[in-house]
Tab-separated table of C-alpha atoms in Angstrom:
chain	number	residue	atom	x	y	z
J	1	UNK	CA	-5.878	-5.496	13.114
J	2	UNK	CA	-8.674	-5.373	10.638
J	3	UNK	CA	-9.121	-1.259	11.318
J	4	UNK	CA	-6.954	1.566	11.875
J	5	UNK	CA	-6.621	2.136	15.395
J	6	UNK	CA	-6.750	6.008	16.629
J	7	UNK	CA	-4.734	7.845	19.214
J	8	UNK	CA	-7.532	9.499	20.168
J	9	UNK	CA	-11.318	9.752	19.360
J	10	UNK	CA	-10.601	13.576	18.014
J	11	UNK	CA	-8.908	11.824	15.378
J	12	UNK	CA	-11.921	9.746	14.174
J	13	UNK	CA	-12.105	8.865	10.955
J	14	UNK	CA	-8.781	7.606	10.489
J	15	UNK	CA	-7.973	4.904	8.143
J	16	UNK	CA	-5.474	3.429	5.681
J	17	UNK	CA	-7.401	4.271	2.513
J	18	UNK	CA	-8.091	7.896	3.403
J	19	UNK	CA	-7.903	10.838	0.804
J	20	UNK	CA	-4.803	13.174	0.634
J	21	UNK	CA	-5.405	16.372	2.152
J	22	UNK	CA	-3.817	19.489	0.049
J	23	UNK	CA	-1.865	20.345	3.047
J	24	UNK	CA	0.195	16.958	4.429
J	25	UNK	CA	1.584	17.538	8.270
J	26	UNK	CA	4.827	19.003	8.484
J	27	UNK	CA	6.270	19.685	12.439
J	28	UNK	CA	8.406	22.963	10.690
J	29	UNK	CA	5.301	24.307	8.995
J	30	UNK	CA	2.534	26.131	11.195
J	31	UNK	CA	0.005	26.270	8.419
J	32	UNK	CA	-0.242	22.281	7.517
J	33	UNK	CA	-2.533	19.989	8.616
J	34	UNK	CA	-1.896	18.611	12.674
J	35	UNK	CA	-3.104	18.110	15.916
J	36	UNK	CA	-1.297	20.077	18.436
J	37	UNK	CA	-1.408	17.783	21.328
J	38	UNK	CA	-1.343	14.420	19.518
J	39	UNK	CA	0.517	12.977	16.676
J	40	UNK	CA	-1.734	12.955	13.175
J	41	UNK	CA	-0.873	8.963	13.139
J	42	UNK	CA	-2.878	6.452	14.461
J	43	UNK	CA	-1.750	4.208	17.360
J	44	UNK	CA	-1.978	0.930	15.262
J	45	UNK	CA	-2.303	1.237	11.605
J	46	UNK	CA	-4.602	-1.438	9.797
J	47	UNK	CA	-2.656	-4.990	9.343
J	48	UNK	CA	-0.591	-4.231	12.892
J	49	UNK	CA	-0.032	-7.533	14.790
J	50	UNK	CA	1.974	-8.754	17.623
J	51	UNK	CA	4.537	-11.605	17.822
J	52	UNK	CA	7.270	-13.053	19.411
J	53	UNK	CA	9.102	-13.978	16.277
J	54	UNK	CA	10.551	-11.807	13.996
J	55	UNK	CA	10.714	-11.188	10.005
J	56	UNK	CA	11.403	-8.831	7.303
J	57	UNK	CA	10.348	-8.235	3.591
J	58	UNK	CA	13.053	-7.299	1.475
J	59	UNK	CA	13.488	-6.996	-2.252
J	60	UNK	CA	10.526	-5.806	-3.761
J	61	UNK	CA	10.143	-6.228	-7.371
J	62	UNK	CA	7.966	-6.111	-10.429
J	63	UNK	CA	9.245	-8.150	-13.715
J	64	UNK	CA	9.398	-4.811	-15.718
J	65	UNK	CA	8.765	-0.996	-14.943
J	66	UNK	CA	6.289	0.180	-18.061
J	67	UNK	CA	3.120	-1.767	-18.590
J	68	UNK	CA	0.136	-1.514	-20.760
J	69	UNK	CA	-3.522	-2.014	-20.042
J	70	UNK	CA	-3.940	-5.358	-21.272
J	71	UNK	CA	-0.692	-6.747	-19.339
J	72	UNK	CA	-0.207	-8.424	-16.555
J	73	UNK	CA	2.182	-7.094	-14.051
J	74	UNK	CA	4.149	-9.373	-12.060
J	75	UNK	CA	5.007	-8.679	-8.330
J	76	UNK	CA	7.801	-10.424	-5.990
J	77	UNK	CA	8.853	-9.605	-2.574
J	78	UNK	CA	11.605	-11.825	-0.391
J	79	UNK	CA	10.012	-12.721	3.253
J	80	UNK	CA	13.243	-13.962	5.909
J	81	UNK	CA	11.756	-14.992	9.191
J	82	UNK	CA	14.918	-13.565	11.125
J	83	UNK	CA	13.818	-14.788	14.810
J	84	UNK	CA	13.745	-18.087	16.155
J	85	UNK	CA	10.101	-19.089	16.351
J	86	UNK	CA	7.570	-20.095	13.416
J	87	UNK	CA	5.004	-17.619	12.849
J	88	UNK	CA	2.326	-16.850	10.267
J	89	UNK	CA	2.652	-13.940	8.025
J	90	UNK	CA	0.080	-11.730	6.421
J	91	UNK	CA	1.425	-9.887	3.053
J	92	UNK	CA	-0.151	-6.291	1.914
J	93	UNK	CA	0.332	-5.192	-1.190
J	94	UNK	CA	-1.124	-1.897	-1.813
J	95	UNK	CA	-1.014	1.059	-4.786
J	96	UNK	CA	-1.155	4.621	-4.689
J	97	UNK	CA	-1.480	7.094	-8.219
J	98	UNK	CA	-0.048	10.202	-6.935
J	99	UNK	CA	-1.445	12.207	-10.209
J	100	UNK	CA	-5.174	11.402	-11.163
J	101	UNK	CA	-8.125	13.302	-12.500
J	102	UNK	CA	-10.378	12.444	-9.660
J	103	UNK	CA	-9.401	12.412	-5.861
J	104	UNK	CA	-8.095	8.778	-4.840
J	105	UNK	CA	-7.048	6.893	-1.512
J	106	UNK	CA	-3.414	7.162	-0.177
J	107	UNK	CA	-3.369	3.624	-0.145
J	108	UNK	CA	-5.278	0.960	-1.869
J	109	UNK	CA	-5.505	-2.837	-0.551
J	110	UNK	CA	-5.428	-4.743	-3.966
J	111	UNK	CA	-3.759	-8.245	-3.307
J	112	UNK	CA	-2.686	-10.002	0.537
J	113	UNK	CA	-1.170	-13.402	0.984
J	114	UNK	CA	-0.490	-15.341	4.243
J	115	UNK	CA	2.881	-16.918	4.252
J	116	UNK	CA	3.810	-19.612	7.166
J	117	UNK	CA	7.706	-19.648	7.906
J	118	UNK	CA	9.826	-21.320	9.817
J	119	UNK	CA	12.636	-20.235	11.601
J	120	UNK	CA	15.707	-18.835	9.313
J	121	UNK	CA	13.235	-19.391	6.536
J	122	UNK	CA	13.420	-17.254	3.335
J	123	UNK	CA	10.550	-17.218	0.541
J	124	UNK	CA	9.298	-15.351	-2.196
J	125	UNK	CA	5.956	-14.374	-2.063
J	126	UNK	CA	4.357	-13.399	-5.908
J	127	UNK	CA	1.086	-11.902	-6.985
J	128	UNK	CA	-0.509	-10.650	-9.955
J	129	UNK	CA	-1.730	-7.070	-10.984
J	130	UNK	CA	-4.124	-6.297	-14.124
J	131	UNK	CA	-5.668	-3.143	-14.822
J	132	UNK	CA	-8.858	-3.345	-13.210
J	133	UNK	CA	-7.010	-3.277	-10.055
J	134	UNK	CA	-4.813	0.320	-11.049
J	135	UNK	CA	-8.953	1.386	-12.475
J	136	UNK	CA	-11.292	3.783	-10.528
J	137	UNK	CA	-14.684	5.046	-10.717
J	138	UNK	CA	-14.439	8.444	-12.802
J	139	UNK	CA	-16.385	11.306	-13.103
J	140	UNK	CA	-19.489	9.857	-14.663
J	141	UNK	CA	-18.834	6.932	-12.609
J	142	UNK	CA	-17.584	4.277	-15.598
J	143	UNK	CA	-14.317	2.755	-14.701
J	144	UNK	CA	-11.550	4.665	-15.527
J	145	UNK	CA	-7.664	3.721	-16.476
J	146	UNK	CA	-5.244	6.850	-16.346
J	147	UNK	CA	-2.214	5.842	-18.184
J	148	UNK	CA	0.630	7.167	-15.850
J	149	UNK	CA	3.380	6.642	-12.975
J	150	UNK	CA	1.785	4.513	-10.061
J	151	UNK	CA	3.632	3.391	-6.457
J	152	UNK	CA	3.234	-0.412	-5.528
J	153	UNK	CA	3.919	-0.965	-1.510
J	154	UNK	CA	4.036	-3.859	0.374
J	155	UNK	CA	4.299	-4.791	3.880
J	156	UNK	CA	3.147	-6.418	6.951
J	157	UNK	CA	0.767	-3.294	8.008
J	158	UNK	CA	-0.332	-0.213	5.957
J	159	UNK	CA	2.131	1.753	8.469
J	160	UNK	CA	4.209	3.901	6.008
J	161	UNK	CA	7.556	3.113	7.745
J	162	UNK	CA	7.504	-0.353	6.929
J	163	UNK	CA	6.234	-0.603	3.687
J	164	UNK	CA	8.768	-1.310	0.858
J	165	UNK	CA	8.044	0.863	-2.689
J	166	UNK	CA	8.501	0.175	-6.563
J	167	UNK	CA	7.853	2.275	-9.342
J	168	UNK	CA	5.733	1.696	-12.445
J	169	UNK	CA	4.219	3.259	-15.076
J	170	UNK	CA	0.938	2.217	-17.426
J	171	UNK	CA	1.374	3.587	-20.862
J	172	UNK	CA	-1.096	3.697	-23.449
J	173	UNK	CA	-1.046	1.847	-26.464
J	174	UNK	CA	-0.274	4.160	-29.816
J	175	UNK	CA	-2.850	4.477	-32.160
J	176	UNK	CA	-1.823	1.644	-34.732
J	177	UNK	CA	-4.667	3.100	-37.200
């Protein structure tokens, strides 16, 4: 699906790249953020698809952990088409900066690839990150690079359950001067 799909129209607008609210939903906690007759997820999150095939991303990996603002940051996941029929596989790969001046999206699209696979196939699927794509319009609206601990996620679907998670962390350079 190209949209997030709601559960019902009382939960309109719901999408993958939505803000944080201060108060997440939590069934044990009467004063956080829920529906009472629905769940706060959507039916089908953005990227959902159906098939008759089955596969799996495992292993999901970046060539180091710490990073600086003029390198480029290597990304690998494994894809193993586990059923018995080729299919076609779309690839998310998504970020999320958990601490940031300025309020950002839960999740942020920033690379996809389509992979086609073969039964019992297994492939490696890599793409590249710079720091425009970890950037964000500040306050006064210039791009802005917070040095700092970021998520990368992948998966077939911005659902949270199946999206696999790695650490990293931009640094900034010290002052050579």
């Amino acid at each position: 699906l190209p949209i997030t799909w709601p559960r019902q129209t009382g939960q309109i607008p719901i999408f993958y790249a939505q803000r944080s609210s201060g108060r997440p939903p939590d069934d044990t906690n009467p004063f956080t953020s829920k529906y009472l007759d629905v769940p706060v997820t959507p039916l089908f999150s953005f990227g959902h698809g159906l098939s008759y095939g089955e596969a799996k991303l495992e292993n999901l990996r970046l060539d180091k952990e710490t990073y600086f603002a003029d390198e480029k940051i290597s990304v690998a996941v494994d894809v193993i088409c586990s059923g018995n029929i080729a299919r076609r596989e779309t690839i998310f790969f998504f970020i999320h900066d958990p601490v940031t001046n300025v309020a950002r999206p839960v999740l942020e699209l920033k690379r996809w690839r389509q992979i086609d696979l073969a039964p019992g196939d297994h492939k490696t699927i890599s793409v590249t990150l710079d720091a425009d794509d970890f950037s964000f319009p500040g306050r006064d609206l210039h791009p802005t690079l917070e040095p700092g601990a970021f998520e990368l996620l992948a998966g077939f679907s911005a659902a949270p359950e199946g999206l696999l998670r790695a650490s990293l962390r931009l640094a900034a350079r010290a002052n050579t001067a």
